[in-house]
Every structure is written in C-alpha cells, then in structure tokens.
Amino acid sequence: MIETAADIPHLAFDEIDSTNAEALRRARDGERGPVWITAERQTAGRGRRGRAWTSAPGNLFASLLLSDPAPIPEASQISFVAALAVHDSVRAVAPALAPRLALKWPNDLLCGGKKLAGILVEGETRHGLVVVVGIGVNCAHHPDDTLYPATDLAAEGAAASPAAVFLALAGAMRARLAEWDRSRGFASIRDAWLARGPVPGTPLVVRFEGTETAGRFETIDTHGNLLITGDEGVQKIAAGDVFPLHRPDALPSNRHDA
C-alpha cells in the first residue's frame, strides 16, 4: 500500500524479508527516494554486523531510503540524526518514559539501561550515494537472548502501537534531517546527542572484531567518533559495540570526576 508519512511516500507491507533489503533493492532498480518502507513482520530482519533482528509482529520495522543525503565523508553522521529522531518519537508517544531514555553510541535507544530500539544504516554508491536508515522499535515484544539487555514499550508500561510510533518517527526524522542540513548542522545534532548520551566519566567497554577496549566516556568528536580515556590515554573509536563496564575501579581516574 502506498501512503504518505510526513509528506514522504510510504510503502507498507504485511510481510517482507527485510525493510532494509527492500529499500536497497529499490535503490538498485533506480528508486531515489525519499521513501519509507515498513512491514508488520520481517522474515529475515538483520541488525548491525549481520546479526539477526527478531521481528515479531507488534513491533515497528521501518526503513527510510535517501539519495545523496550528504557528502560521502559526512554521510555516516546520519546515525546520530536517526538516533535523535527515534528518541524524539518515543518521547512523543510515551512521555512518562522520558526520564529513563538515553542514547548509546552509536545509535541505540535505551530505556532504563535496556535496549528499546536499534538502527542499522547501510549505503551504496552504485548510482550515486544512497543511504538506507533501518529502524526497529520494540513496541510489544523484546528478545531475551541478546548481547545487551532489551525491553519494549509495553514492558515499560507504555502502550503504543507501531503505527503511532511510526507516525511520530516520520515527523521527527523529517525535522532532524532538516536540522542536520546535509551535515552543515552536525554541531547542533552532536550537542543534542550528547545531552541524551552517557554522562562524561561513565565507565564502558567497546568490543570490535575480537578486541576489547575499556575506558571512561569523554565525548563524541566532530566526526562522530567515540572518545574514551583508558590506560593509554584518550582513544578515538570509529566502530564497535558499547557495553557498561562493571568494574570501573579498574580504570584510571577521569578529569570529570574531580
């Protein structure tokens, strides 16, 4: 079914393999977007680094296809744009949860320290740059066997349908993309993300391709890299999975703790 969401075409499916996969197929066939693709159920949903994404009916599965959203070196910043839009939308449909919401680098939404929503950004340059922003929000269900503890809106006492969340998301994404302005407004996006991200000095560990780096959160830099202070001083991290560190006493002191 073709509808519109915040003045952007919206293709709604009952079932599909993956909304991101469908968006990429359409891009390869010449679709330039913007266009939203949603599904009530995915049969082959995926998360970051090729992980399976549990796709039970009752949750939101949405992808936004964009063409040339920013110069290629800055295009990855869209992860932070999307994260803010997801945060905005959940606050809109479940305002009572606002004090418990936080962003986890690079683009997960947490509620009470548990993952409520995730984002997968994929891009191709076959016909110019196209970017697909895949968003999954746990509305009625959440998986139990995950690397990071998960939750859903219903479990947190907030009843919100996927349709309601999507309606809020479409409007929030439109507003945040305008604020980002093809990366020219990233300073504003970065400030907004930091206001919703971890407190400076928060102990954490970053895992990437078999390696593990522990440190205290400092900030994200002007390119979106994570900066942490560990045994080797301040380190810049471009990719990885972030987890809370349960033994912060093992880390060096941080200037923000003084």
mmCIF file of C-alpha atoms in Angstrom, residues 12-228:
data_model
loop_
_atom_site.group_PDB
_atom_site.id
_atom_site.type_symbol
_atom_site.label_atom_id
_atom_site.label_comp_id
_atom_site.label_asym_id
_atom_site.label_seq_id
_atom_site.Cartn_x
_atom_site.Cartn_y
_atom_site.Cartn_z
ATOM 1 C CA ALA A 12 3.519 -0.594 3.900
ATOM 2 C CA PHE A 13 3.903 -4.399 3.716
ATOM 3 C CA ASP A 14 2.229 -7.076 5.751
ATOM 4 C CA GLU A 15 5.331 -9.268 5.497
ATOM 5 C CA ILE A 16 8.734 -8.855 3.882
ATOM 6 C CA ASP A 17 12.194 -10.339 4.265
ATOM 7 C CA SER A 18 13.749 -7.078 5.456
ATOM 8 C CA THR A 19 12.710 -3.461 5.059
ATOM 9 C CA ASN A 20 16.362 -2.500 4.553
ATOM 10 C CA ALA A 21 16.801 -5.193 1.911
ATOM 11 C CA GLU A 22 13.686 -3.983 0.097
ATOM 12 C CA ALA A 23 14.918 -0.394 0.175
ATOM 13 C CA LEU A 24 18.293 -1.424 -1.268
ATOM 14 C CA ARG A 25 16.608 -3.471 -3.991
ATOM 15 C CA ARG A 26 14.522 -0.481 -4.980
ATOM 16 C CA ALA A 27 17.600 1.754 -4.988
ATOM 17 C CA ARG A 28 19.353 -0.685 -7.334
ATOM 18 C CA ASP A 29 16.305 -0.513 -9.596
ATOM 19 C CA GLY A 30 16.590 3.266 -9.747
ATOM 20 C CA GLU A 31 14.383 4.435 -6.866
ATOM 21 C CA ARG A 32 15.889 7.666 -5.479
ATOM 22 C CA GLY A 33 13.610 8.322 -2.547
ATOM 23 C CA PRO A 34 12.923 9.623 -0.101
ATOM 24 C CA VAL A 35 10.582 6.757 0.663
ATOM 25 C CA TRP A 36 9.634 4.947 3.845
ATOM 26 C CA ILE A 37 9.198 1.175 3.857
ATOM 27 C CA THR A 38 7.525 -0.566 6.786
ATOM 28 C CA ALA A 39 6.369 -4.108 7.477
ATOM 29 C CA GLU A 40 4.257 -5.742 10.122
ATOM 30 C CA ARG A 41 6.627 -8.704 10.087
ATOM 31 C CA GLN A 42 10.111 -9.422 8.730
ATOM 32 C CA THR A 43 11.245 -12.930 7.859
ATOM 33 C CA ALA A 44 14.949 -12.056 7.607
ATOM 34 C CA GLY A 45 15.450 -8.944 9.687
ATOM 35 C CA ARG A 46 19.023 -8.058 10.496
ATOM 36 C CA GLY A 47 20.902 -5.803 12.845
ATOM 37 C CA ARG A 48 24.387 -4.387 12.915
ATOM 38 C CA ARG A 49 27.302 -6.636 11.874
ATOM 39 C CA GLY A 50 24.945 -9.131 10.233
ATOM 40 C CA ARG A 51 23.178 -10.147 13.432
ATOM 41 C CA ALA A 52 19.622 -11.426 13.163
ATOM 42 C CA TRP A 53 16.958 -8.945 14.276
ATOM 43 C CA THR A 54 13.977 -10.531 15.987
ATOM 44 C CA SER A 55 10.923 -9.410 14.020
ATOM 45 C CA ALA A 56 7.799 -10.414 15.916
ATOM 46 C CA PRO A 57 4.538 -8.739 14.838
ATOM 47 C CA GLY A 58 3.636 -5.881 17.153
ATOM 48 C CA ASN A 59 6.971 -4.075 16.856
ATOM 49 C CA LEU A 60 7.952 -1.350 14.409
ATOM 50 C CA PHE A 61 10.166 -2.228 11.432
ATOM 51 C CA ALA A 62 10.860 0.776 9.209
ATOM 52 C CA SER A 63 13.466 1.878 6.682
ATOM 53 C CA LEU A 64 13.973 5.251 5.061
ATOM 54 C CA LEU A 65 15.660 5.391 1.642
ATOM 55 C CA LEU A 66 17.520 8.612 0.892
ATOM 56 C CA SER A 67 19.620 9.665 -2.094
ATOM 57 C CA ASP A 68 22.643 11.932 -1.662
ATOM 58 C CA PRO A 69 21.730 12.949 1.916
ATOM 59 C CA ALA A 70 25.186 14.493 2.488
ATOM 60 C CA PRO A 71 28.725 14.460 1.071
ATOM 61 C CA ILE A 72 30.099 10.932 1.359
ATOM 62 C CA PRO A 73 32.694 11.721 4.102
ATOM 63 C CA GLU A 74 29.917 13.047 6.353
ATOM 64 C CA ALA A 75 27.140 10.623 5.446
ATOM 65 C CA SER A 76 27.764 8.378 8.483
ATOM 66 C CA GLN A 77 26.590 11.228 10.718
ATOM 67 C CA ILE A 78 23.063 10.225 9.792
ATOM 68 C CA SER A 79 23.257 7.558 12.511
ATOM 69 C CA PHE A 80 23.123 10.329 15.106
ATOM 70 C CA VAL A 81 20.317 12.095 13.248
ATOM 71 C CA ALA A 82 18.271 8.904 13.256
ATOM 72 C CA ALA A 83 19.018 8.182 16.906
ATOM 73 C CA LEU A 84 17.691 11.596 17.891
ATOM 74 C CA ALA A 85 14.581 11.089 15.757
ATOM 75 C CA VAL A 86 13.886 7.759 17.458
ATOM 76 C CA HIS A 87 14.393 9.361 20.875
ATOM 77 C CA ASP A 88 12.045 12.196 19.900
ATOM 78 C CA SER A 89 9.371 9.814 18.667
ATOM 79 C CA VAL A 90 9.385 7.597 21.756
ATOM 80 C CA ARG A 91 9.194 10.661 23.989
ATOM 81 C CA ALA A 92 6.212 11.815 21.965
ATOM 82 C CA VAL A 93 4.215 8.574 22.277
ATOM 83 C CA ALA A 94 5.384 7.655 25.788
ATOM 84 C CA PRO A 95 6.192 10.901 27.639
ATOM 85 C CA ALA A 96 6.258 9.172 31.033
ATOM 86 C CA LEU A 97 9.364 7.271 29.912
ATOM 87 C CA ALA A 98 11.312 10.427 29.040
ATOM 88 C CA PRO A 99 13.468 10.491 32.225
ATOM 89 C CA ARG A 100 14.564 6.890 31.585
ATOM 90 C CA LEU A 101 15.527 7.285 27.923
ATOM 91 C CA ALA A 102 19.153 7.571 26.830
ATOM 92 C CA LEU A 103 21.217 7.105 23.689
ATOM 93 C CA LYS A 104 24.021 4.568 23.439
ATOM 94 C CA TRP A 105 26.786 5.154 20.923
ATOM 95 C CA PRO A 106 26.499 4.976 18.068
ATOM 96 C CA ASN A 107 22.736 4.698 17.639
ATOM 97 C CA ASP A 108 20.765 2.577 20.121
ATOM 98 C CA LEU A 109 17.946 3.901 22.286
ATOM 99 C CA LEU A 110 17.913 2.642 25.868
ATOM 100 C CA CYS A 111 15.164 2.710 28.449
ATOM 101 C CA GLY A 112 16.292 2.126 31.999
ATOM 102 C CA GLY A 113 19.590 0.817 30.658
ATOM 103 C CA LYS A 114 17.941 -1.728 28.339
ATOM 104 C CA LYS A 115 17.805 -1.577 24.552
ATOM 105 C CA LEU A 116 14.448 -0.340 23.305
ATOM 106 C CA ALA A 117 15.322 0.480 19.696
ATOM 107 C CA GLY A 118 18.134 -0.084 17.244
ATOM 108 C CA ILE A 119 19.261 1.470 13.983
ATOM 109 C CA LEU A 120 21.051 -0.049 11.006
ATOM 110 C CA VAL A 121 22.406 2.368 8.398
ATOM 111 C CA GLU A 122 23.501 0.929 5.063
ATOM 112 C CA GLY A 123 24.712 2.687 1.944
ATOM 113 C CA GLU A 124 25.760 2.114 -1.650
ATOM 114 C CA THR A 125 27.392 4.260 -4.310
ATOM 115 C CA ARG A 126 26.408 2.272 -7.392
ATOM 116 C CA HIS A 127 24.211 5.070 -8.811
ATOM 117 C CA GLY A 128 25.461 7.872 -6.607
ATOM 118 C CA LEU A 129 25.201 7.693 -2.844
ATOM 119 C CA VAL A 130 22.056 6.092 -1.479
ATOM 120 C CA VAL A 131 21.555 5.553 2.235
ATOM 121 C CA VAL A 132 19.022 3.323 3.958
ATOM 122 C CA VAL A 133 18.218 4.038 7.595
ATOM 123 C CA GLY A 134 16.665 0.945 9.169
ATOM 124 C CA ILE A 135 14.895 1.389 12.498
ATOM 125 C CA GLY A 136 13.452 -1.214 14.807
ATOM 126 C CA VAL A 137 11.468 -0.189 17.876
ATOM 127 C CA ASN A 138 10.329 -2.792 20.398
ATOM 128 C CA CYS A 139 6.700 -1.836 20.976
ATOM 129 C CA ALA A 140 5.109 -5.055 22.270
ATOM 130 C CA HIS A 141 7.925 -7.626 22.408
ATOM 131 C CA HIS A 142 11.646 -7.889 23.023
ATOM 132 C CA PRO A 143 14.147 -10.739 22.712
ATOM 133 C CA ASP A 144 15.679 -12.312 25.806
ATOM 134 C CA ASP A 145 18.816 -13.857 24.291
ATOM 135 C CA THR A 146 20.705 -10.702 23.306
ATOM 136 C CA LEU A 147 24.208 -9.406 23.959
ATOM 137 C CA TYR A 148 22.688 -6.301 25.527
ATOM 138 C CA PRO A 149 19.597 -6.463 27.792
ATOM 139 C CA ALA A 150 16.444 -5.477 25.887
ATOM 140 C CA THR A 151 12.990 -4.190 26.722
ATOM 141 C CA ASP A 152 9.852 -2.948 24.963
ATOM 142 C CA LEU A 153 7.332 -0.170 25.414
ATOM 143 C CA ALA A 154 4.629 -2.463 26.773
ATOM 144 C CA ALA A 155 7.003 -3.970 29.320
ATOM 145 C CA GLU A 156 7.842 -0.444 30.470
ATOM 146 C CA GLY A 157 4.173 0.377 30.969
ATOM 147 C CA ALA A 158 3.724 2.432 27.796
ATOM 148 C CA ALA A 159 1.106 1.209 25.339
ATOM 149 C CA ALA A 160 1.960 2.484 21.855
ATOM 150 C CA SER A 161 1.216 0.802 18.560
ATOM 151 C CA PRO A 162 3.791 0.504 15.774
ATOM 152 C CA ALA A 163 1.577 2.812 13.694
ATOM 153 C CA ALA A 164 1.633 5.514 16.370
ATOM 154 C CA VAL A 165 5.382 5.242 16.814
ATOM 155 C CA PHE A 166 5.932 5.370 13.060
ATOM 156 C CA LEU A 167 3.767 8.458 12.663
ATOM 157 C CA ALA A 168 5.822 10.227 15.335
ATOM 158 C CA LEU A 169 9.059 8.907 13.860
ATOM 159 C CA ALA A 170 8.332 10.146 10.346
ATOM 160 C CA GLY A 171 7.749 13.670 11.600
ATOM 161 C CA ALA A 172 10.751 13.607 13.917
ATOM 162 C CA MET A 173 13.056 12.291 11.193
ATOM 163 C CA ARG A 174 11.947 14.997 8.809
ATOM 164 C CA ALA A 175 12.695 17.660 11.432
ATOM 165 C CA ARG A 176 16.071 16.223 12.432
ATOM 166 C CA LEU A 177 17.178 15.835 8.799
ATOM 167 C CA ALA A 178 16.333 19.496 8.236
ATOM 168 C CA GLU A 179 18.344 20.427 11.343
ATOM 169 C CA TRP A 180 21.299 18.329 10.127
ATOM 170 C CA ASP A 181 21.072 20.063 6.738
ATOM 171 C CA ARG A 182 23.352 17.676 4.798
ATOM 172 C CA SER A 183 25.917 17.752 7.658
ATOM 173 C CA ARG A 184 26.101 21.550 7.864
ATOM 174 C CA GLY A 185 24.160 21.359 11.136
ATOM 175 C CA PHE A 186 26.064 18.484 12.709
ATOM 176 C CA ALA A 187 27.263 20.682 15.588
ATOM 177 C CA SER A 188 23.635 21.050 16.698
ATOM 178 C CA ILE A 189 22.974 17.331 16.207
ATOM 179 C CA ARG A 190 26.114 16.450 18.169
ATOM 180 C CA ASP A 191 25.114 18.708 21.073
ATOM 181 C CA ALA A 192 21.630 17.196 21.149
ATOM 182 C CA TRP A 193 23.039 13.656 21.080
ATOM 183 C CA LEU A 194 25.485 14.403 23.899
ATOM 184 C CA ALA A 195 22.640 15.790 26.024
ATOM 185 C CA ARG A 196 20.928 12.397 25.710
ATOM 186 C CA GLY A 197 24.034 10.211 25.778
ATOM 187 C CA PRO A 198 26.177 8.878 28.630
ATOM 188 C CA VAL A 199 27.450 11.191 31.339
ATOM 189 C CA PRO A 200 31.152 12.044 30.855
ATOM 190 C CA GLY A 201 33.185 9.692 33.005
ATOM 191 C CA THR A 202 30.810 6.751 32.568
ATOM 192 C CA PRO A 203 32.861 3.519 32.515
ATOM 193 C CA LEU A 204 32.312 1.369 29.460
ATOM 194 C CA VAL A 205 33.892 -1.264 27.268
ATOM 195 C CA VAL A 206 33.951 -1.308 23.470
ATOM 196 C CA ARG A 207 34.158 -4.623 21.607
ATOM 197 C CA PHE A 208 35.062 -4.884 17.943
ATOM 198 C CA GLU A 209 36.173 -7.901 15.903
ATOM 199 C CA GLY A 210 37.593 -9.835 18.834
ATOM 200 C CA THR A 211 39.206 -6.866 20.574
ATOM 201 C CA GLU A 212 38.072 -5.139 23.738
ATOM 202 C CA THR A 213 38.860 -1.604 24.915
ATOM 203 C CA ALA A 214 37.842 -0.254 28.316
ATOM 204 C CA GLY A 215 37.687 3.373 29.336
ATOM 205 C CA ARG A 216 35.622 6.255 30.573
ATOM 206 C CA PHE A 217 33.352 8.120 28.207
ATOM 207 C CA GLU A 218 34.660 11.532 27.200
ATOM 208 C CA THR A 219 32.593 12.716 24.241
ATOM 209 C CA ILE A 220 31.987 12.170 20.552
ATOM 210 C CA ASP A 221 34.160 14.234 18.258
ATOM 211 C CA THR A 222 33.078 16.408 15.339
ATOM 212 C CA HIS A 223 33.123 13.363 13.041
ATOM 213 C CA GLY A 224 31.023 11.173 15.351
ATOM 214 C CA ASN A 225 33.878 9.040 16.688
ATOM 215 C CA LEU A 226 33.699 7.865 20.299
ATOM 216 C CA LEU A 227 36.406 9.246 22.609
ATOM 217 C CA ILE A 228 37.224 7.339 25.785
#
